[in-house]
mmCIF file of C-alpha atoms in Angstrom:
data_model
loop_
_atom_site.group_PDB
_atom_site.id
_atom_site.type_symbol
_atom_site.label_atom_id
_atom_site.label_comp_id
_atom_site.label_asym_id
_atom_site.label_seq_id
_atom_site.Cartn_x
_atom_site.Cartn_y
_atom_site.Cartn_z
ATOM 1 C CA MET C 1 0.981 11.241 13.178
ATOM 2 C CA THR C 2 2.712 14.482 12.336
ATOM 3 C CA HIS C 3 6.267 15.380 13.258
ATOM 4 C CA PHE C 4 6.443 19.236 14.391
ATOM 5 C CA THR C 5 10.095 19.418 12.895
ATOM 6 C CA THR C 6 11.310 22.131 10.222
ATOM 7 C CA GLY C 7 12.481 19.322 7.952
ATOM 8 C CA ASP C 8 9.563 16.946 7.830
ATOM 9 C CA ASP C 9 7.519 16.875 4.726
ATOM 10 C CA ALA C 10 5.180 14.572 5.949
ATOM 11 C CA LYS C 11 2.853 16.654 7.682
ATOM 12 C CA LEU C 12 -1.011 16.027 7.318
ATOM 13 C CA SER C 13 -2.646 18.426 5.536
ATOM 14 C CA ASP C 14 -6.540 19.141 5.766
ATOM 15 C CA ALA C 15 -7.461 17.155 2.671
ATOM 16 C CA MET C 16 -5.014 14.341 3.865
ATOM 17 C CA PHE C 17 -6.534 14.304 7.280
ATOM 18 C CA GLU C 18 -10.216 14.233 5.760
ATOM 19 C CA SER C 19 -9.154 11.590 3.568
ATOM 20 C CA TYR C 20 -7.725 9.495 6.266
ATOM 21 C CA ARG C 21 -10.722 10.130 8.672
ATOM 22 C CA ASP C 22 -13.601 9.101 6.213
ATOM 23 C CA THR C 23 -11.506 5.863 5.360
ATOM 24 C CA ILE C 24 -11.368 5.064 9.035
ATOM 25 C CA VAL C 25 -15.403 5.887 9.659
ATOM 26 C CA ALA C 26 -15.922 3.663 6.653
ATOM 27 C CA GLN C 27 -13.731 0.755 8.199
ATOM 28 C CA GLY C 28 -15.294 1.074 11.465
ATOM 29 C CA GLY C 29 -18.853 0.826 9.827
ATOM 30 C CA ASN C 30 -17.733 -2.133 8.108
ATOM 31 C CA LEU C 31 -16.380 -3.872 11.202
ATOM 32 C CA ILE C 32 -19.929 -3.338 13.210
ATOM 33 C CA ALA C 33 -21.713 -4.765 10.150
ATOM 34 C CA ALA C 34 -19.493 -7.841 9.915
ATOM 35 C CA ILE C 35 -19.802 -8.068 14.221
ATOM 36 C CA ALA C 36 -23.610 -7.876 13.740
ATOM 37 C CA GLN C 37 -23.679 -10.205 10.751
ATOM 38 C CA ALA C 38 -21.374 -12.938 12.999
ATOM 39 C CA ILE C 39 -23.485 -12.780 15.897
ATOM 40 C CA GLU C 40 -26.809 -13.319 14.081
#
């Protein structure tokens, strides 16, 4: 995700990483809930 070059402005900050991680965890939970509901 991060390119370690001197001219790269798209490096992830800690805050961005935390935000992305929280979103991914939430999506994972939603996916598990949807699968559980589908197999009931």
